[in-house]
Coordinates of C-alpha atoms in Angstrom, one line a residue:
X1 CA 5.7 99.2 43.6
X2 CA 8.2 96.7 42.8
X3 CA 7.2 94.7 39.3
X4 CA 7.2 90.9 38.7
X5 CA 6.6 88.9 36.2
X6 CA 4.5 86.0 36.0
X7 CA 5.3 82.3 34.0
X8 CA 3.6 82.4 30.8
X9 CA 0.4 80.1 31.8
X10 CA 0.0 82.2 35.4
X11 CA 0.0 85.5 33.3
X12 CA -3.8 86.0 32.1
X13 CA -5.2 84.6 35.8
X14 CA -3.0 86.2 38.4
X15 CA -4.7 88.2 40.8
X16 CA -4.0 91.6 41.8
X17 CA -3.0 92.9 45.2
X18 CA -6.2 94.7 45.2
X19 CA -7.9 91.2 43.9
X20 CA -6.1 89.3 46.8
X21 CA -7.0 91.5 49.4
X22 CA -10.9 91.2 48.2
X23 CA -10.4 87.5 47.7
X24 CA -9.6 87.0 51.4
X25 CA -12.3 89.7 52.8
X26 CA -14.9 87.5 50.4
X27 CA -13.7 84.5 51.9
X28 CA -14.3 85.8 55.4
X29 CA -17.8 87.1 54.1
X30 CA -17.3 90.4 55.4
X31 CA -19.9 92.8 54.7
X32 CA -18.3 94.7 52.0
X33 CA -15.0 93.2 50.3
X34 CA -14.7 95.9 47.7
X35 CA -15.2 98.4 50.1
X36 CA -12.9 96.7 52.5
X37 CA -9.6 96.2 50.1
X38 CA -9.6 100.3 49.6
X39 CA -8.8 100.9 53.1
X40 CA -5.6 98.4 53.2
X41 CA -2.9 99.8 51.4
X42 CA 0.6 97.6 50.3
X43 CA 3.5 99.6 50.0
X44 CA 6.1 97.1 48.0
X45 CA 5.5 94.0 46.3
X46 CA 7.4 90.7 45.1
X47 CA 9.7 89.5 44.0
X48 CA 11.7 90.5 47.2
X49 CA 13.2 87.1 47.9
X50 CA 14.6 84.5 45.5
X51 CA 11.1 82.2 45.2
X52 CA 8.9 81.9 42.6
X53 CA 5.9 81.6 44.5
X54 CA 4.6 85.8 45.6
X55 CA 5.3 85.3 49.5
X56 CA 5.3 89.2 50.8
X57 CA 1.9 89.6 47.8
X58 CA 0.3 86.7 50.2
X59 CA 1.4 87.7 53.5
X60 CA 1.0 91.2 53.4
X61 CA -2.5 90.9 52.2
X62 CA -2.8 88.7 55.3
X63 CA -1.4 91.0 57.3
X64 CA -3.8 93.8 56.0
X65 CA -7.0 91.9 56.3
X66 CA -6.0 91.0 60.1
X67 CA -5.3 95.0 60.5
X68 CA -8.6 96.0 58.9
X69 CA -10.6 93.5 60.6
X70 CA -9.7 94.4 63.8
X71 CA -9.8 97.7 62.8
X72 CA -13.7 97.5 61.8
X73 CA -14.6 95.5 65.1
X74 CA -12.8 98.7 66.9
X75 CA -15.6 100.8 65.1
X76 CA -18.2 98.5 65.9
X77 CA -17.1 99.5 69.5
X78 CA -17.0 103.3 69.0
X79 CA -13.4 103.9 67.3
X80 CA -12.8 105.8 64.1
X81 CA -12.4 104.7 61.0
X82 CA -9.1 103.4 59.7
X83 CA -7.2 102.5 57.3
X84 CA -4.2 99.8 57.3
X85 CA -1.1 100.5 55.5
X86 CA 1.7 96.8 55.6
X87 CA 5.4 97.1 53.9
X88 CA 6.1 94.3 51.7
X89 CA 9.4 94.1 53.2
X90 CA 7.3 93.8 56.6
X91 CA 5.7 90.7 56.0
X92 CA 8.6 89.0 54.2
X93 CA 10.0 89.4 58.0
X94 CA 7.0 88.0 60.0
X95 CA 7.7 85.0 57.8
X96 CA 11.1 85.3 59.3
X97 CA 10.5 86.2 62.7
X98 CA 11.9 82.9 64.1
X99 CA 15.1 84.0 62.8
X100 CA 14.8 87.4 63.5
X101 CA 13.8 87.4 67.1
X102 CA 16.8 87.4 69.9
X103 CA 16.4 86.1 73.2
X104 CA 18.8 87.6 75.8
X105 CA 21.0 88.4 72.1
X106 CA 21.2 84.8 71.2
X107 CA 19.1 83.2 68.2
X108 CA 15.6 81.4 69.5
X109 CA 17.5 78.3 67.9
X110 CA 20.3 78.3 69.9
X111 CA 18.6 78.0 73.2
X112 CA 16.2 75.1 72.9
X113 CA 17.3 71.9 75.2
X114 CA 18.4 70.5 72.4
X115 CA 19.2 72.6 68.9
X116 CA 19.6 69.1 66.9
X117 CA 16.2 68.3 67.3
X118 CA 15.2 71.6 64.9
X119 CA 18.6 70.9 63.0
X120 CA 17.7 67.3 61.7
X121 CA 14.3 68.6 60.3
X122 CA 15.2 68.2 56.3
X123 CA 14.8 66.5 52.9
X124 CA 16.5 62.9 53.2
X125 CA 17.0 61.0 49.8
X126 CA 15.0 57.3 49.5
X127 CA 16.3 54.3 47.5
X128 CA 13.6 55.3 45.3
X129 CA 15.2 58.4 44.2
X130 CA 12.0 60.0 45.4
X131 CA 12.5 62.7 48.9
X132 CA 11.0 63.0 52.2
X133 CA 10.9 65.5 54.9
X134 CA 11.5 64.1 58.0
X135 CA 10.4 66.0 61.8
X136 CA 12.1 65.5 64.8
X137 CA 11.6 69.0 66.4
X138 CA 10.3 67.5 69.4
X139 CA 11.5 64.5 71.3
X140 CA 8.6 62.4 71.0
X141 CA 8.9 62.9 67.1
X142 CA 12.6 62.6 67.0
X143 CA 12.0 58.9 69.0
X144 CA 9.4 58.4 66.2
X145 CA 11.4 58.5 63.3
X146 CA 14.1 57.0 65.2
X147 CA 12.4 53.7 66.1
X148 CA 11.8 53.2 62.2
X149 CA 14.8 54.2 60.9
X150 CA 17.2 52.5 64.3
X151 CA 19.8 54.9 63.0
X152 CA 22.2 57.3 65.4
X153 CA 20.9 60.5 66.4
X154 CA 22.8 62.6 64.2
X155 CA 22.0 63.6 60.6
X156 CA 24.9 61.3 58.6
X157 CA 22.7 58.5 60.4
X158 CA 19.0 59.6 59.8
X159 CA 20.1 60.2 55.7
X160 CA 22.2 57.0 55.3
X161 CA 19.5 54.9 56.8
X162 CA 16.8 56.9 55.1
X163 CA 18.3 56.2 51.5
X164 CA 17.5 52.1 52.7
X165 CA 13.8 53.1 52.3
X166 CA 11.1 53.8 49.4
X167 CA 9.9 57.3 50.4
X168 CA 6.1 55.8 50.6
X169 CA 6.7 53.0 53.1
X170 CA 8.6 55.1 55.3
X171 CA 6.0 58.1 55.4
X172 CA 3.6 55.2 56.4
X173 CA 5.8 53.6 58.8
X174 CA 7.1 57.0 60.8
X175 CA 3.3 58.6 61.0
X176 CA 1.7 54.8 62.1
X177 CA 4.6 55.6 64.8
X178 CA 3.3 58.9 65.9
X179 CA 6.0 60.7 63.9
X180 CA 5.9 63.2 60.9
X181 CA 6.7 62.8 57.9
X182 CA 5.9 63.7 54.0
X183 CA 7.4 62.4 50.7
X184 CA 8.2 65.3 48.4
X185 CA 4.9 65.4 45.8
X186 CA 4.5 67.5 43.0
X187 CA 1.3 69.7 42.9
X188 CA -0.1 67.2 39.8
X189 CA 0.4 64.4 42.4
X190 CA -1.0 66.2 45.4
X191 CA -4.3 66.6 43.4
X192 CA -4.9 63.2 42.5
X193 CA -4.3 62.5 46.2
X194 CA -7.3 62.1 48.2
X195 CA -5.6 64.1 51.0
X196 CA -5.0 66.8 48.0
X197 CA -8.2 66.2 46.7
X198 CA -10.3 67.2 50.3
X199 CA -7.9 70.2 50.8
X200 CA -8.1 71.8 47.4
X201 CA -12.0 71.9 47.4
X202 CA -11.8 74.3 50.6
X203 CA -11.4 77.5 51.0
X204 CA -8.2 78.9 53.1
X205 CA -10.5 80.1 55.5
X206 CA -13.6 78.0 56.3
X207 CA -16.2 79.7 58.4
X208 CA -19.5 78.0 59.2
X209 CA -22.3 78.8 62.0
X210 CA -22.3 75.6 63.7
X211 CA -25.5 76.2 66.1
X212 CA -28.1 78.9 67.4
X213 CA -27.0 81.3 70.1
X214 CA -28.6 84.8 70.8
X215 CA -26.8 88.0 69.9
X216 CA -23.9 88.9 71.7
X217 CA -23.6 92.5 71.4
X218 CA -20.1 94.2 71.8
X219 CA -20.1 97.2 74.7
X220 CA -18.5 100.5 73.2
X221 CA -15.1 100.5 74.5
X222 CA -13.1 104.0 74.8
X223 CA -10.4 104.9 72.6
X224 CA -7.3 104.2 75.0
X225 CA -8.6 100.7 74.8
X226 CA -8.2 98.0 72.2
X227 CA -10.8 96.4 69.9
X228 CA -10.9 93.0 71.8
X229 CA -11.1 94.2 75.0
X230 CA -12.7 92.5 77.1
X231 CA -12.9 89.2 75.2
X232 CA -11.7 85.9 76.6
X233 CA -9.7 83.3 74.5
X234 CA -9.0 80.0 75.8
X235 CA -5.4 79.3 74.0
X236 CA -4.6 75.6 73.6
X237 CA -2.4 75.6 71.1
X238 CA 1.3 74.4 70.3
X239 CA 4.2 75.9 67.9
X240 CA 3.6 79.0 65.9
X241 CA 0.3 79.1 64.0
X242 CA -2.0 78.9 66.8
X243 CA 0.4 80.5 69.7
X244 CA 0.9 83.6 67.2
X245 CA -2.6 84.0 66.2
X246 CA -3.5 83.7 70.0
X247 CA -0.8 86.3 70.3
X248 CA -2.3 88.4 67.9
X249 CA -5.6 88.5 69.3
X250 CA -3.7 89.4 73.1
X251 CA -2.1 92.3 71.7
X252 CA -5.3 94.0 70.5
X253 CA -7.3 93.7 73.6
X254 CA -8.2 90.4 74.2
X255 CA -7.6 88.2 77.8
X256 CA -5.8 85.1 76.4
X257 CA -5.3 82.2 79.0
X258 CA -2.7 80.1 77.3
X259 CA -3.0 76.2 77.9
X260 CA -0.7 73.4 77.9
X261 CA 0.7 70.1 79.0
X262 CA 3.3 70.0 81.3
X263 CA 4.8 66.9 80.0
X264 CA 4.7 68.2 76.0
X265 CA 5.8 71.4 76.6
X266 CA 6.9 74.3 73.9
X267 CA 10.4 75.0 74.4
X268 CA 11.2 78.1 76.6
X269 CA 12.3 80.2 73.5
X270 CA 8.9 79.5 71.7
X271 CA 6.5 80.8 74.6
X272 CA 8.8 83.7 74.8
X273 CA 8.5 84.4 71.4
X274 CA 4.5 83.8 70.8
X275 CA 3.3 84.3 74.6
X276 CA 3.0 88.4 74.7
X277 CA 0.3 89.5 76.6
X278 CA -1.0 85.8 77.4
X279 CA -1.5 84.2 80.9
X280 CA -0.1 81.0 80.9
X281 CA -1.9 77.6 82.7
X282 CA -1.0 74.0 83.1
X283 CA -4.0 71.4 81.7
X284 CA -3.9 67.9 80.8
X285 CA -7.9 67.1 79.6
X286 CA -6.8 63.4 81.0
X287 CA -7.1 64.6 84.2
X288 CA -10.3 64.8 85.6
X289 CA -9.4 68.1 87.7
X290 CA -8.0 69.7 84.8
X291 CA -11.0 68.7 82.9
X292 CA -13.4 70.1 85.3
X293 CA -11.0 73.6 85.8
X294 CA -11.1 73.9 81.6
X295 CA -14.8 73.5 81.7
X296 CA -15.3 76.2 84.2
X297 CA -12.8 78.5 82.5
X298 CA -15.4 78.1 78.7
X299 CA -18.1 79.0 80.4
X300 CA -16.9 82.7 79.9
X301 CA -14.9 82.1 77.5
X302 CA -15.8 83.8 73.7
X303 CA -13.2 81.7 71.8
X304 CA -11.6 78.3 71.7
X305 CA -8.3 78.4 69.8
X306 CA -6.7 74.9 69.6
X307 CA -4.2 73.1 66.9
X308 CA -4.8 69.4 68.4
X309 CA -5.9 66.4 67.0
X310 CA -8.3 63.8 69.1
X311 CA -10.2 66.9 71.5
X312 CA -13.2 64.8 70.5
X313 CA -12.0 61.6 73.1
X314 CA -11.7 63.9 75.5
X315 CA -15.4 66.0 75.3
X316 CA -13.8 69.0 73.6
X317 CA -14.9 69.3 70.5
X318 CA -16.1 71.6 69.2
X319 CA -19.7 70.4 69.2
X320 CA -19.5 69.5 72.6
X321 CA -17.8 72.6 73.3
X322 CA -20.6 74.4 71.6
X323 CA -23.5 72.7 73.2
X324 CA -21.2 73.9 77.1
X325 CA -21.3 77.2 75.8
X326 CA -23.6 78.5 73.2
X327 CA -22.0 81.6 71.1
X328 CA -18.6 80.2 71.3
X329 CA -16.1 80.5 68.6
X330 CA -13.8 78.5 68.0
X331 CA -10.9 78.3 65.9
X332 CA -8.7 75.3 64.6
X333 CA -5.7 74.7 63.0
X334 CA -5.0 71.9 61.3
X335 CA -2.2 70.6 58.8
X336 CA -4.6 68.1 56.4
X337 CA -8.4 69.0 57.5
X338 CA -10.1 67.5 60.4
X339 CA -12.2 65.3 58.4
X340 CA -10.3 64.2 55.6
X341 CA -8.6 60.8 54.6
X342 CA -5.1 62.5 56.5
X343 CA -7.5 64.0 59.5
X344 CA -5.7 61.7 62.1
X345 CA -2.2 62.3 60.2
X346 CA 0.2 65.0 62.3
X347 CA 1.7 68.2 60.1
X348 CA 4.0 71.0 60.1
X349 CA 4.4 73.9 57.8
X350 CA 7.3 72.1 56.2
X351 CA 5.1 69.1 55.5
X352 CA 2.6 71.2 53.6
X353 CA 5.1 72.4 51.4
X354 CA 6.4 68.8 50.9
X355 CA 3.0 67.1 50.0
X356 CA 1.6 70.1 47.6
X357 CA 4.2 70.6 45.6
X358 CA 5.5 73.6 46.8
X359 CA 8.9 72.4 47.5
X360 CA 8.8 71.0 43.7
X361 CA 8.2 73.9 43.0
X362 CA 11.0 76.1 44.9
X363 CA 13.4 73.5 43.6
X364 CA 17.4 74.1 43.3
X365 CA 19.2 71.1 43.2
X366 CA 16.7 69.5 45.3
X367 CA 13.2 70.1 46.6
X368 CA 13.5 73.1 49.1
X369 CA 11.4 75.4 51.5
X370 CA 10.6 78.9 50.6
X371 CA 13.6 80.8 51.0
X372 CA 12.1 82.5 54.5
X373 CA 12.1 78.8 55.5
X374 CA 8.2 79.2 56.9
X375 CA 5.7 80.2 55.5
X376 CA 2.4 78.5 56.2
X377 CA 2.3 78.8 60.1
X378 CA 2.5 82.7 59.8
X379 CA 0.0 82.9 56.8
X380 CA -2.6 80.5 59.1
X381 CA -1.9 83.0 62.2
X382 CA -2.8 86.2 60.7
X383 CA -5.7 84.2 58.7
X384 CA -7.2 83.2 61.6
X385 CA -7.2 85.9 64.0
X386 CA -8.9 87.7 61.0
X387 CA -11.5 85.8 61.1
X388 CA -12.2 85.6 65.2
X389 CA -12.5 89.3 64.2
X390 CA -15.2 88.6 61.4
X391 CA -16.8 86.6 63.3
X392 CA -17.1 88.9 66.5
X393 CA -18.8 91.1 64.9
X394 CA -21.1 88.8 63.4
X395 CA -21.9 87.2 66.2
X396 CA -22.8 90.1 68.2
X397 CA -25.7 91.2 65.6
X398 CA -26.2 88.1 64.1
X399 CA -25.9 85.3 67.3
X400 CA -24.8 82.1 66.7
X401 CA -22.2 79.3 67.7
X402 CA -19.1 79.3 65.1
X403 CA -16.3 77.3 63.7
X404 CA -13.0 78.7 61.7
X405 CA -11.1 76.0 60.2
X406 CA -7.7 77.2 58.6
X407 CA -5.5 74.3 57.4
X408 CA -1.2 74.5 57.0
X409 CA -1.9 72.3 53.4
X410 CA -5.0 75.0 52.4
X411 CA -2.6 78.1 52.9
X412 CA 0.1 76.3 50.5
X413 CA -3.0 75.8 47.6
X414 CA -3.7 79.4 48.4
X415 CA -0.3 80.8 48.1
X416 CA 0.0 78.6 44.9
X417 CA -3.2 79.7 42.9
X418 CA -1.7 83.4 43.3
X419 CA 0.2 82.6 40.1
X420 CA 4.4 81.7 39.9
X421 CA 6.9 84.2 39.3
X422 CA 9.9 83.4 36.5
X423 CA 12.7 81.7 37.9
X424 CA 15.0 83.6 35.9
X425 CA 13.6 86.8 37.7
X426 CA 14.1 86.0 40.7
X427 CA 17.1 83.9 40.9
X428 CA 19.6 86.6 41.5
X429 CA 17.8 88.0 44.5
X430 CA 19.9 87.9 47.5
X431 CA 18.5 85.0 50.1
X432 CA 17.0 86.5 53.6
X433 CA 19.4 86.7 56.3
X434 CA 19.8 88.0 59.4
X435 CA 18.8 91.6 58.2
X436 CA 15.8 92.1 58.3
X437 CA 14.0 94.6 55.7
X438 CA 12.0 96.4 58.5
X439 CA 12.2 97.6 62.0
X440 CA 12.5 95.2 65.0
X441 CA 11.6 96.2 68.2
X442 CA 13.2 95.3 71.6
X443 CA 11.0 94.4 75.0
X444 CA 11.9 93.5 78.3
X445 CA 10.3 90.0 79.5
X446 CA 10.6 87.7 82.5
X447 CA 12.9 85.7 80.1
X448 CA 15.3 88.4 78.9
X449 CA 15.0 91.5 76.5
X450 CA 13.4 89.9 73.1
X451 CA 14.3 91.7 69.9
X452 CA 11.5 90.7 67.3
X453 CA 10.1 92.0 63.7
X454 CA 8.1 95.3 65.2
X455 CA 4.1 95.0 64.1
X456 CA 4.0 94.7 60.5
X457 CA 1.3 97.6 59.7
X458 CA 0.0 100.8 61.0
X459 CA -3.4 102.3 61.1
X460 CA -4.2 105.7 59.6
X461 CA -5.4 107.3 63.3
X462 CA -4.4 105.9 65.8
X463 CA -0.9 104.1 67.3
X464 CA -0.7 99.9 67.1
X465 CA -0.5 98.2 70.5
X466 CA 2.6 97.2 71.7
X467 CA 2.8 93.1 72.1
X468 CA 2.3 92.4 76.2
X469 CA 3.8 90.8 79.1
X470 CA 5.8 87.2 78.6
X471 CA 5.0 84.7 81.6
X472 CA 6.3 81.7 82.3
X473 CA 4.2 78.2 81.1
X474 CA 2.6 77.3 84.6
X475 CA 2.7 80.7 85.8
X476 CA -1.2 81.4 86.3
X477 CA -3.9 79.4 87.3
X478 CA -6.5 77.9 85.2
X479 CA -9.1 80.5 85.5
X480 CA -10.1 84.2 84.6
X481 CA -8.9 87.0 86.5

């Protein structure tokens, strides 16, 4: 394995890979973490980028718990035993895989309706001499930050009226516009935060039995079949934690019906990217027929995946969700925590990095993003779907009605409390580019052959399932086969 070494204060407390690994199977409470971390194995380690903070140490432990999870729900159901094996080098490309993957041979960045809107996403300079990330990678948020600032539409614009602000009053005044934004904090400041403050006191996983339900006992599937098969996810998610972890759950068995609104769409390149082996509906919960088709949909539905703030106004959440459908699980993604002092405030994986200090962290001349740009979104994903896994299989001896909470700003104090490596060892490393340090895979879709990072890990007996069919957003109707 590849050595590292850790800053002077990080030395005595860093955790293992083996300690990682057990960390997160604690976390998920599965039944025996020890027992659990023997049977992932990580080939590699960091530093394999230039960042100080152990990126392919977090994601490939991620990575492995996902793979052993699904792994021990599969025996639950009648399948061997196995053991997961991830490449270091494997994970440092699923954080990557939005530069990786290749739509028709053009970059996924390249085809949205309008590239700027991803392009102008960036630290801008305040009068304060403070920074702040500013969103715009959606129109909505571009108009946003655009109404505060009433600057041009390019990036000269956005920066020169940006550096007329104090980095605190315009965070304020883009998010009371709908918009997102995040001064640059340092991880001292973060904590005395009361935003910081709620999110450091969680765990990166939260999992909490919610209400009574009877058992819900798995059937024995055969072995040409996948470990999810025949469970039903209800997708209503948006970007790349939620799509991705919905994703992963398709591609090991499970019927995912994709929602979304047809007037806040994903662009075309992200559903091809994050919709394998989902069905894909239109649903608006304003509408009253759309409300009534979503409720008939949950009542066979086994899990709720969402990343959306204000369900609640609309009777879907969770505890009304719940209370429609005992035994449900549901998952949720959020950037601050649902019910902390930011719970209303929007986030993206850049604005994690922004508000905990991260980006301080990564600093060069300025404050920057990891050097595989995401981070967070991909952690979250593989997180999650880990634990609809867990939580399968404790449902179906245990019963119950369940919630998983993973927050963008939770995974940043996670990858953080792993322990900093020394700039000066990894400063020389070359920056991630369009190589990537494993396989990718190619696929024909409805949209064009996709090239993408190939499944990050294998199992010891028995092949990894192929991602499934892309469809178009719209495509199906809103309802089960």
């Amino acid at each position: 394995m590849t050595s590292h070494t850790l800053t002077t204060t990080e030395q005595a407390s860093a955790p293992s890979t083996g300690d990682i690994l057990s960390g997160l199977l604690h976390t998920l409470e599965g039944p025996d973490p020890a027992r659990g971390a023997e049977d992932i194995t990580v080939v590699g380690a960091d530093p394999l980028v230039p960042s100080v903070h152990r990126l392919a140490d977090a994601m490939s432990a991620a990575i492995g718990v996902f793979g052993r999870q699904t792994a021990a729900l599969g025996e639950l159901r009648g399948h061997p035993h196995q053991r997961v094996q991830v490449e270091a080098g494997a994970a440092i490309d699923q954080l990557m895989a939005t530069y990786h993957t290749t739509l028709a041979g053009r970059s996924l960045g390249t085809l949205f309706d309008d590239p700027a809107l991803l392009a102008h996403n960036d630290f801008y300079r305040t009068r304060d001499g403070r920074w702040i990330f500013l969103i715009t990678t959606y129109p909505h948020l571009r108009d946003a930050v655009h109404s505060v600032l009433r600057c041009g539409l390019d990036k000269v614009g956005i920066a020169r009226a940006a550096a007329d602000w104090d980095a605190f009053t315009l965070e304020e005044a883009v998010c009371a516009r709908g918009g997102a934004a995040c001064v640059v904090r340092s991880r001292s400041e973060w904590l005395a935060h009361p935003a910081g403050r709620f999110v450091a006191r969680r765990p990166v996983v939260e999992i909490d039995r919610v209400a009574d339900a009877p058992a819900r006992p798995l059937t024995p599937v055969p072995a040409a079949q996948e470990a999810l098969a025949g469970v039903r996810v209800l997708d209503l998610t948006h970007v790349i934690a939620g799509p991705v972890a919905a994703r992963l759950l398709a591609q090991f068995g499970a019927d995912v019906l994709h929602l979304s609104r047809p007037d806040r769409p994903d662009p075309v390149p992200m559903i091809a990217m994050t919709g394998a082996g989902k069905r894909n509906a239109y649903c608006d919960l304003r509408d009253e027929h759309d409300r009534a088709a979503f409720h008939d949909a949950l009542g066979d539905a086994d899990v709720f995946v969402h990343a959306y703030r204000g369900l609640a106004r609309h009777g879907a959440s969770t505890e009304d969700l719940v209370r429609r459908r005992p035994g449900l699980i549901t998952l949720e993604y959020h950037a601050w925590g649902a019910e902390g002092p930011w719970g209303e405030r929007g986030g993206f994986d850049q604005l994690a990095c922004s508000a905990t200090g991260f980006a301080v962290e990564e600093w060069t001349d300025r404050p920057s993003l990891p050097p595989t740009y995401l981070l967070n979104d991909y952690l979250a994903a593989y997180l999650g779907a880990a634990a609809v896994a867990t939580v399968l299989r404790r449902r179906a001896t245990e019963g119950g009605s369940w919630r998983i909470r993973v927050t963008l700003a939770g995974v940043c104090h996670w990858v953080q409390e792993l322990g900093l490596l020394t700039r000066e060892d990894v400063i020389d490393l070359p920056r991630p580019g369009r190589t990537p340090f494993a396989a990718l895979s190619t696929t024909a879709t409805d949209f064009g052959p996709l090239t993408e990072p190939a499944t990050p890990f294998t199992y010891s007996g028995r092949p990894v399932p192929q991602p499934g069919r892309r469809s178009p957003l719209g495509s199906a109707p809103l309802q089960w086969l």
